Short mmCIF file of C-alpha atoms in Angstrom, two decimals:
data_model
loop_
_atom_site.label_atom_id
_atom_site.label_comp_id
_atom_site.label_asym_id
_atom_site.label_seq_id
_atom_site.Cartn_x
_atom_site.Cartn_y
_atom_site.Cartn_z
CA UNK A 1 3.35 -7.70 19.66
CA UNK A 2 1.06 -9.64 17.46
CA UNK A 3 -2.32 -11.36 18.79
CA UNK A 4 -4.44 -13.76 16.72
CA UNK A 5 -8.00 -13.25 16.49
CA UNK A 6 -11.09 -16.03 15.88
CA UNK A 7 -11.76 -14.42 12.66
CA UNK A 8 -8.12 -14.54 11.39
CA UNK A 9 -7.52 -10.83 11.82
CA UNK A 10 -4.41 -10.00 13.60
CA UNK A 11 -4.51 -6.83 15.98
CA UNK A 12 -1.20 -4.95 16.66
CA UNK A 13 -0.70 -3.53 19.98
CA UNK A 14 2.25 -0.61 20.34
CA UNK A 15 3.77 0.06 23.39
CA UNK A 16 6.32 2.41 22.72
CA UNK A 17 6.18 6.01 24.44
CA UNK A 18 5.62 8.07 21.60
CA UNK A 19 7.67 11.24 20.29
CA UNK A 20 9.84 12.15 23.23
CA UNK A 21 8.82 15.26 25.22
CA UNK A 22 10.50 18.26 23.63
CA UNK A 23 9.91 20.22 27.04
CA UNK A 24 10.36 24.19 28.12
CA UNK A 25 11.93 26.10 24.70
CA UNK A 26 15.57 26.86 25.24
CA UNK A 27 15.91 30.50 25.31
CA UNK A 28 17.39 33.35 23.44
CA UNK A 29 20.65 34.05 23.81
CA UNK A 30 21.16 37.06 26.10
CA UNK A 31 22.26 40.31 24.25
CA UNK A 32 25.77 41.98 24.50
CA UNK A 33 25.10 44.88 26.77
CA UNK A 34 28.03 46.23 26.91
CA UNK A 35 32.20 46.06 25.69
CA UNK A 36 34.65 46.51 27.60
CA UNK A 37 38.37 46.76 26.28
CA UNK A 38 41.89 45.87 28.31
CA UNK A 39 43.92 48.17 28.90
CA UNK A 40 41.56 51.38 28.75
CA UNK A 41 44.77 53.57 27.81
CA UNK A 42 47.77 52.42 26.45
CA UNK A 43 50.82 53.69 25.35
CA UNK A 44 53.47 52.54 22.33
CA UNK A 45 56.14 53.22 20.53
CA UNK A 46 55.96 53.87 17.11
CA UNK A 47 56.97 51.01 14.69
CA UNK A 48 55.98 48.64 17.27
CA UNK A 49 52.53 46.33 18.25
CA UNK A 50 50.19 46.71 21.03
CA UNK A 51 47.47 43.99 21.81
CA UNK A 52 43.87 45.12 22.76
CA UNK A 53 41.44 42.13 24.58
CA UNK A 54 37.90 42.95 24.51
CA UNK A 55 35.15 41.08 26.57
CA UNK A 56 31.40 41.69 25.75
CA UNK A 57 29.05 41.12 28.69
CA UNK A 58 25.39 40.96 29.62
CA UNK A 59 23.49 43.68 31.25
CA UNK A 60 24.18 41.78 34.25
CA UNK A 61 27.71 42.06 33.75
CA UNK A 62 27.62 38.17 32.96
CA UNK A 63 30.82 36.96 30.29
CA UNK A 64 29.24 36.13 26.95
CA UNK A 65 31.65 33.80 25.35
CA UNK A 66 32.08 33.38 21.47
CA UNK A 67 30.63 36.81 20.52
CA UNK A 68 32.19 38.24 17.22
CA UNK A 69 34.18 41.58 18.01
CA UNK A 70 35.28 43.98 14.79
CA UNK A 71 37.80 46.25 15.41
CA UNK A 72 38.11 49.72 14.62
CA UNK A 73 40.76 53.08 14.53
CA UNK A 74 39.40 56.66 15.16
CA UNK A 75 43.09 57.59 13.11
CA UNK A 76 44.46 54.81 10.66
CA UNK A 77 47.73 56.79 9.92
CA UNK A 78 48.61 56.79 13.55
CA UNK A 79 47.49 53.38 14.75
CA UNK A 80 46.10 50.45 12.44
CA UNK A 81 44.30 47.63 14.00
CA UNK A 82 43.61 44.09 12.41
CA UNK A 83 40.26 41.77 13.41
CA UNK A 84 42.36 39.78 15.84
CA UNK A 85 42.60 43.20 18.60
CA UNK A 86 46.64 43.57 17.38
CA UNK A 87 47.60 47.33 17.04
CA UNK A 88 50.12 49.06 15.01
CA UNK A 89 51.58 51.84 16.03
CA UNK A 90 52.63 53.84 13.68
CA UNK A 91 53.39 57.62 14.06
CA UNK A 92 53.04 59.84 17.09
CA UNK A 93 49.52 60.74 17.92
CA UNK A 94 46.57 59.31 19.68
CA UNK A 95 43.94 57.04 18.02
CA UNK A 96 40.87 56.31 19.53
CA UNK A 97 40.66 52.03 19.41
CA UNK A 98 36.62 50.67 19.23
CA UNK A 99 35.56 47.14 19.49
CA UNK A 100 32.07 46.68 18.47
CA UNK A 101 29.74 43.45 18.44
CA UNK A 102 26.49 43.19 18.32
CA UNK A 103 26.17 46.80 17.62
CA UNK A 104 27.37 47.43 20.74
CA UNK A 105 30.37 49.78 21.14
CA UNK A 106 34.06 49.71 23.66
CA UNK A 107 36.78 51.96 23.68
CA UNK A 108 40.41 52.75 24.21
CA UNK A 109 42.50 54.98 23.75
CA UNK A 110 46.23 54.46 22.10
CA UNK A 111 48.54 56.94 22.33
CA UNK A 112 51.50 56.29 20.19
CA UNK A 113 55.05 58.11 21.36
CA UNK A 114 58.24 58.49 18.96
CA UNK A 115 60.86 55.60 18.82
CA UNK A 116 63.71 55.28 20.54
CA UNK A 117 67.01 57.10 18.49
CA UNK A 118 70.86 56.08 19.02
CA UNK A 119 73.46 58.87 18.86
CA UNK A 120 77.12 58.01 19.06
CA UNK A 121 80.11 59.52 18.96
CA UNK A 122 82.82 61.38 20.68
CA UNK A 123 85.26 64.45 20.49
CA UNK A 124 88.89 64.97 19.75
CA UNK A 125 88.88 62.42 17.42
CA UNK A 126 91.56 61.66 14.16
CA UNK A 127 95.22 61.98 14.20
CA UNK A 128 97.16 60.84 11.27
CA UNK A 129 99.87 59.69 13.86
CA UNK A 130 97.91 57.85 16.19
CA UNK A 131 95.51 54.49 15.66
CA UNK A 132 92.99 55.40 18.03
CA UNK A 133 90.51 57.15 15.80
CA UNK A 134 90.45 53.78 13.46
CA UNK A 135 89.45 51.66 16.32
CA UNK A 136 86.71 54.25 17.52
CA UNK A 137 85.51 54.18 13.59
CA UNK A 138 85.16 50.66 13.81
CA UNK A 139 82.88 50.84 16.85
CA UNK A 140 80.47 52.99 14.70
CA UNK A 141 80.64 50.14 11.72
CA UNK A 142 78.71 48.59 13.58
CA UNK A 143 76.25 51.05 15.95
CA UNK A 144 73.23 52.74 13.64
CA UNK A 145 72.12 55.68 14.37
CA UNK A 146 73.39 59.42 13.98
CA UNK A 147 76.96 59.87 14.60
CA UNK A 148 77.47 63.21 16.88
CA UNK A 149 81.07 64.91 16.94
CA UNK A 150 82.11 66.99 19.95
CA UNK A 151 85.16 69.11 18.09
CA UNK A 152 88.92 68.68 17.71
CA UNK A 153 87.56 66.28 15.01
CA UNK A 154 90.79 66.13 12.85
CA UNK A 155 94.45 66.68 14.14
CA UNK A 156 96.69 69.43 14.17
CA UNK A 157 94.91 71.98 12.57
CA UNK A 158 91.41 70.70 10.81
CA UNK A 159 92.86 71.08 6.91
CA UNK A 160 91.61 69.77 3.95
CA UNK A 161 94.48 68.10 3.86
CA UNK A 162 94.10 66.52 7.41
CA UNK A 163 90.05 65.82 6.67
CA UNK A 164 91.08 64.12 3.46
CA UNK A 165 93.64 61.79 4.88
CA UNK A 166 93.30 61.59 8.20
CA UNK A 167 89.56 61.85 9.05
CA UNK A 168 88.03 60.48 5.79
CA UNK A 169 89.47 57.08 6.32
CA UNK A 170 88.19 56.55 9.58
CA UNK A 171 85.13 58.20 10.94
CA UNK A 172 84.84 60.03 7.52
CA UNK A 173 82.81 56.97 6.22
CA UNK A 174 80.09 57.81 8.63
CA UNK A 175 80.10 61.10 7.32
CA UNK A 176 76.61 61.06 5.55
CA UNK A 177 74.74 60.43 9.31
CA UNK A 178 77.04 63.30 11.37
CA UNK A 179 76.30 65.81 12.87
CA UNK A 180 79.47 67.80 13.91
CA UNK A 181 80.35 70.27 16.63
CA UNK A 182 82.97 72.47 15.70
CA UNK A 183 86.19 72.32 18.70
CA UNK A 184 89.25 74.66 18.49
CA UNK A 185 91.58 73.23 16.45
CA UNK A 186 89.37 73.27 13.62
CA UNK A 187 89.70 77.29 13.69
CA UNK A 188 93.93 76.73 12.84
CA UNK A 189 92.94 76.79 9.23
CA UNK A 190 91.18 79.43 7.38
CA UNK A 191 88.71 80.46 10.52
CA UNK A 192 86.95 77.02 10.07
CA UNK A 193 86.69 76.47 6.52
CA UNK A 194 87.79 73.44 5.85
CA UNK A 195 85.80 71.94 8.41
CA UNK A 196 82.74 73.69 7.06
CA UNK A 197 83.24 72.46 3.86
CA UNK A 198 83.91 69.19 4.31
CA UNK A 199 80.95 68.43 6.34
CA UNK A 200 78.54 70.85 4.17
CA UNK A 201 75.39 71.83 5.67
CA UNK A 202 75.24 69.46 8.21
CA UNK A 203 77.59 71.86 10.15
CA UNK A 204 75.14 74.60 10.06
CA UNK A 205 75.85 78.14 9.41
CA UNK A 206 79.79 78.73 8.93
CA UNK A 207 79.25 82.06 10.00
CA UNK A 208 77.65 80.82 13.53
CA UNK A 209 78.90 77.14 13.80
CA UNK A 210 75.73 76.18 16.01
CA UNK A 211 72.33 74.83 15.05
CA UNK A 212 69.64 72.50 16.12
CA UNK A 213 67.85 69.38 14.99
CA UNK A 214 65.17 66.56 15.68
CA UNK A 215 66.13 63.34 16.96
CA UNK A 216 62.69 61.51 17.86
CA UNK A 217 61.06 62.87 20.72
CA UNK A 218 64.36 65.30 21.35
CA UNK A 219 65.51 68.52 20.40
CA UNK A 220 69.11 68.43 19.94
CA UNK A 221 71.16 71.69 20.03
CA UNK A 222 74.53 72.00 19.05
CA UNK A 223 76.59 75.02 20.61
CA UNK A 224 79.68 76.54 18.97
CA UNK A 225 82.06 76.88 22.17
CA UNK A 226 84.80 78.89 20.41
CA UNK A 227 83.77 81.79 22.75
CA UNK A 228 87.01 84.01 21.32
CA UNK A 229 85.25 83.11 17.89
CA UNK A 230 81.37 83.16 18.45
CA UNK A 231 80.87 84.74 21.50
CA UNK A 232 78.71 82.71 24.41
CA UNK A 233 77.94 85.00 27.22
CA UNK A 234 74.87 86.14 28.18
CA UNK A 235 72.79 88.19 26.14
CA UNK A 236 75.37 87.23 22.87
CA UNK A 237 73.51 86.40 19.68
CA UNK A 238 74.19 82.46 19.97
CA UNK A 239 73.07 82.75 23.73
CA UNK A 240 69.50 84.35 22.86
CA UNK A 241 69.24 81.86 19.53
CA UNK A 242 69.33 79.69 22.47
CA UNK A 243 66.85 80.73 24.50
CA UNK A 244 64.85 81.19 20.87
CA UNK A 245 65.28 77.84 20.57
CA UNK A 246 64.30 76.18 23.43
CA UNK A 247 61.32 78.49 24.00
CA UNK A 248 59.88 77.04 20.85
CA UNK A 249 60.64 73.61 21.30
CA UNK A 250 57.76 71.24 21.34
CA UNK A 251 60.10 68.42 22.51
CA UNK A 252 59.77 66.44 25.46
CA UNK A 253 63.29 66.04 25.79
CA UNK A 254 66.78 68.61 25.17
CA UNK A 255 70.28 67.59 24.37
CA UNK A 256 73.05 69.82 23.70
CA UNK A 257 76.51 69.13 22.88
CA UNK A 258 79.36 71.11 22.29
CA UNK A 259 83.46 71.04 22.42
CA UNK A 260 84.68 72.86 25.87
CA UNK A 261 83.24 71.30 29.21
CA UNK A 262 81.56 73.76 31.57
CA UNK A 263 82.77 71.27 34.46
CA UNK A 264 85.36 69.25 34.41
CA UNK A 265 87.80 67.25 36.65
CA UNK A 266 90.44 67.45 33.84
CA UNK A 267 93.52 69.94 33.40
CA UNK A 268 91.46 72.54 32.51
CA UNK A 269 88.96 72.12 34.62
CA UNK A 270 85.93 74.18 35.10
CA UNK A 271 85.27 76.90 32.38
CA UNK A 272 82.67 79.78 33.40
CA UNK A 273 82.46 81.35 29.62
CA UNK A 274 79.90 78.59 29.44
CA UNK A 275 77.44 80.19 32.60
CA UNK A 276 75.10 81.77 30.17
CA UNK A 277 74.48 78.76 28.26
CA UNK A 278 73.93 76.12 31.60
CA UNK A 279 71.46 78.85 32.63
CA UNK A 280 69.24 78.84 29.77
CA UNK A 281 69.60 75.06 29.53
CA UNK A 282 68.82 74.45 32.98
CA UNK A 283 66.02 77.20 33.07
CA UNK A 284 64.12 75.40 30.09
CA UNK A 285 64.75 71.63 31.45
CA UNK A 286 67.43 70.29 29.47
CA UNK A 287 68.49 66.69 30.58
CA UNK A 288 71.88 66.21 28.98
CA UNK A 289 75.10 67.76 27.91
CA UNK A 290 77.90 65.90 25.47
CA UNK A 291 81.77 67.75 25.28
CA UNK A 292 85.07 67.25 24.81
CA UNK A 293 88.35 68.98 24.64
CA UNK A 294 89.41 67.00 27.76
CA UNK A 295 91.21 64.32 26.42
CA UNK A 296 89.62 61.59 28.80
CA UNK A 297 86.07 60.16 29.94
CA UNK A 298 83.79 61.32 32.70
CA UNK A 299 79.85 61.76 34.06
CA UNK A 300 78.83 63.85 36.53
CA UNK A 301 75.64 63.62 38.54
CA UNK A 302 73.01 66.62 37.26
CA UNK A 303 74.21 69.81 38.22
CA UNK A 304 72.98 73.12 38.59
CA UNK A 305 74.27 76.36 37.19
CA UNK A 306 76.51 76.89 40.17
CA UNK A 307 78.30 73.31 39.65
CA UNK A 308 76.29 71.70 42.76
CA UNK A 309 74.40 68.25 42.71
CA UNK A 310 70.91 68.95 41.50
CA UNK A 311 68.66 65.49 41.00
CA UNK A 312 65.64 66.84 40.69
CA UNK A 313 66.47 69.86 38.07
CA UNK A 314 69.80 69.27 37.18
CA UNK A 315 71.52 68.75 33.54
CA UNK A 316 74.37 65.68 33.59
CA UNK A 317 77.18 66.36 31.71
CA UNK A 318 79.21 63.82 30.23
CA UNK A 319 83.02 64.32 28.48
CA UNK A 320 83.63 61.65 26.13
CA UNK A 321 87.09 63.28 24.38
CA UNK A 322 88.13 59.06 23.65
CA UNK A 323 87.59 59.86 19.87
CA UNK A 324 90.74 58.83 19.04
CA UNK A 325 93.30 61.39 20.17
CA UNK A 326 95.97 60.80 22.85
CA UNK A 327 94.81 60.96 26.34
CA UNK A 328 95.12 62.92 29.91
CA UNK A 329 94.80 61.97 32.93
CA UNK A 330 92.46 63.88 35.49
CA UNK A 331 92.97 65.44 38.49
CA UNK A 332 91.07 65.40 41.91
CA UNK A 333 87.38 64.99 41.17
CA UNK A 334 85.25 68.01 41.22
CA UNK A 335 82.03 67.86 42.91
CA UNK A 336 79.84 65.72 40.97
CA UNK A 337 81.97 63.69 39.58
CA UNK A 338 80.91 60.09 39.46
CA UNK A 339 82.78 58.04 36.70
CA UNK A 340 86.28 58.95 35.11
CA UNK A 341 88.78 57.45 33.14
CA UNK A 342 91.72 58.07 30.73
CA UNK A 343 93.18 54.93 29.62
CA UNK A 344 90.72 54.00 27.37
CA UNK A 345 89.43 55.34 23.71
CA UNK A 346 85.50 54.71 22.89
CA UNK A 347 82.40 56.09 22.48
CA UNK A 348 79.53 57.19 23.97
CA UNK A 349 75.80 55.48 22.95
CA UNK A 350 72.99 57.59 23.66
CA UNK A 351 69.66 55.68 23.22
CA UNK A 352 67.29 58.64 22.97
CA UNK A 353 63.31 57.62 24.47
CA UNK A 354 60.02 59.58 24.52
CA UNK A 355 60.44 60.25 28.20
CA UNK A 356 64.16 59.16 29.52
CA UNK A 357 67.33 58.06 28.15
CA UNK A 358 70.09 55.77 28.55
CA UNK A 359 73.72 56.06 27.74
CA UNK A 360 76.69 53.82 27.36
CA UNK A 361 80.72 53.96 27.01
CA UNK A 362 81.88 51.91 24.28
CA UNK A 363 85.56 50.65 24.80
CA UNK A 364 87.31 50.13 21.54
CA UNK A 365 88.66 46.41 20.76
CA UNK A 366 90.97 44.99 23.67
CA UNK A 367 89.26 47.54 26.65
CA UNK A 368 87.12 46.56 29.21
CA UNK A 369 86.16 50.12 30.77
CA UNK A 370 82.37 51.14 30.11
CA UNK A 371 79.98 53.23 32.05
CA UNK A 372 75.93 52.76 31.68
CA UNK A 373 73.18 54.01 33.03
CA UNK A 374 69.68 55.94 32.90
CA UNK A 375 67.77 59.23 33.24
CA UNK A 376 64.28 60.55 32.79
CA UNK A 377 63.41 63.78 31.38
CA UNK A 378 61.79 66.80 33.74
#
């Protein structure tokens, strides 16, 4: 306020309190110490995403909040990451995943596995006479994946003629994703020939009628059962190509398929010429076997070379001859024997995984049978 003086001077007076008090310095902001990334070891499939979380923390092992985080692959071609912590997984390998802030490093490792693969198909398949094999080709319209055949693929005799007009309409439009097994009637005309030709390379060696390929994480192998043809028993050429193959294999997983079942609860029942072949599969892991030739459906539980219930070691067979051609009823289950049924044409999914695989009867239009289930590989 104001105050008036004799001499006409005015004297101000302030009583304010001055600049406020800035007090103690606020102080630095503690340094990241360390980064630590959730989960430490992950696994993907390829062609899929995987989301890392990193946390950066003070050497008292304190949360610091808000700290930027860049994000880093040891191996760009087998796992990408962007600047939000999101993986891509892109081939099988293993990629080494850093988060860094701060200058401060945290790791994780990412180890990317092969995607899941769908095979489907079936044996004894097209018969000019019958319907069946149209309404099993219109399952596989709409099912990707590779299309397996497990012989008898064309009725009576496996012609030209027959794989012209009788296959080619039906599951002939699949042809360009099939790989076929060669059955017994195929060998009516010309020692195979036809079939041979028609399905090219695909069908491996005419001479030999088996072969192998890769399906994801599998190795599939595809057995010529025509033992009068191509012999099967032990120490045979097709028996040690085998053994060759499966020795070499780098796969996690084995599949074989072929025409004649080794067991079977059908009218021909169980069919030894196959011993040499369950050995070597069974001695080298294999998890699953796909036939035919018995005109009807059925799993088994894993079995072991002798035909006895083996869970821990044991390969499951499964007959899926509902390609098309008429069907046969079975007789008194054999040991092992878990699902049957031969009123009903389909075919059989196979969803192929890095360590397991799952399976699944089809029915064609107007059925309601179907069979599912899982299995891990030894």
């Amino acid at each position: 306020m104001a105050l008036a003086l004799a001499s006409g001077l005015v004297a101000c007076s302030d009583t304010s309190d001055g600049p406020a008090d800035p007090g103690p310095p606020e102080p630095d902001p503690a340094p990241v110490a360390s980064v630590v990334l959730t989960p430490q070891a992950a696994v993907a499939e390829a062609e899929s995403k995987y989301r890392f979380e990193a946390v950066t923390l003070d050497s008292a092992g304190s949360v610091l909040e808000d700290r930027a985080v860049t994000w880093s692959s040891t191996d760009p071609s087998v796992a990408s990451i962007d600047s939000a912590g999101l993986a891509s997984a892109l081939v099988p390998g293993l990629a080494t995943i850093t988060a860094t802030s701060e200058g401060v490093d945290g790791s994780a490792t990412l180890t990317v596995v092969h995607a899941p693969v769908t095979l489907v198909g079936a044996g004894d398949i097209a018969d000019c006479e019958t319907p069946g094999d149209e309404a099993t080709a219109e399952l596989l319209d709409s099912i990707d994946g590779t299309v397996f055949t497990a012989g008898d693929n064309v009725y009576e005799d496996g012609t030209a003629q027959e794989y012209a007009d009788c296959y080619g309409p039906s599951w002939g439009r699949h042809k360009d994703r099939t790989y076929p097994a060669i059955g017994n009637h195929e060998y009516h005309a010309s020692d195979g020939a036809p079939h041979f030709a028609y399905f090219g390379a695909a069908a491996g060696d005419p001479d030999k009628g088996y072969y192998s390929y890769e399906a994801g994480a599998w190795k599939v192998i595809v057995i010529n059962s025509n033992a009068g043809r191509v012999p099967v028993d032990s120490g045979s050429e097709q028996e040690q190509w085998l053994r060759d193959e499966l020795s070499a294999s780098e796969h996690d997983c084995t599949l074989a398929y072929w025409h004649h079942p080794r067991f079977s609860s059908g009218v021909y029942g169980d069919d030894d010429r196959f011993d040499a072949l369950w050995q070597a599969l069974y001695e080298y892991g294999a998890e699953l076997v796909v036939v035919g030739h018995e005109h009807h459906y059925e799993r088994l539980a894993p079995l072991n070379p002798a035909g006895e219930i083996d869970e821990a070691a044991g390969i499951r067979q499964i007959i899926a001859g509902t390609g098309g051609r008429y069907l046969r009823p079975t007789g008194l289950p054999r040991t092992g024997s878990e699902v049957r049924n031969s009123e009903t044409h389909g075919v059989l999914e196979l969803t192929l995984r890095h360590d397991s695989y799952e399976w699944e009867f089809v029915p064609v239009a107007g059925q309601t049978f179907t069979d599912s289930g899982t299995g891990t590989c030894h």
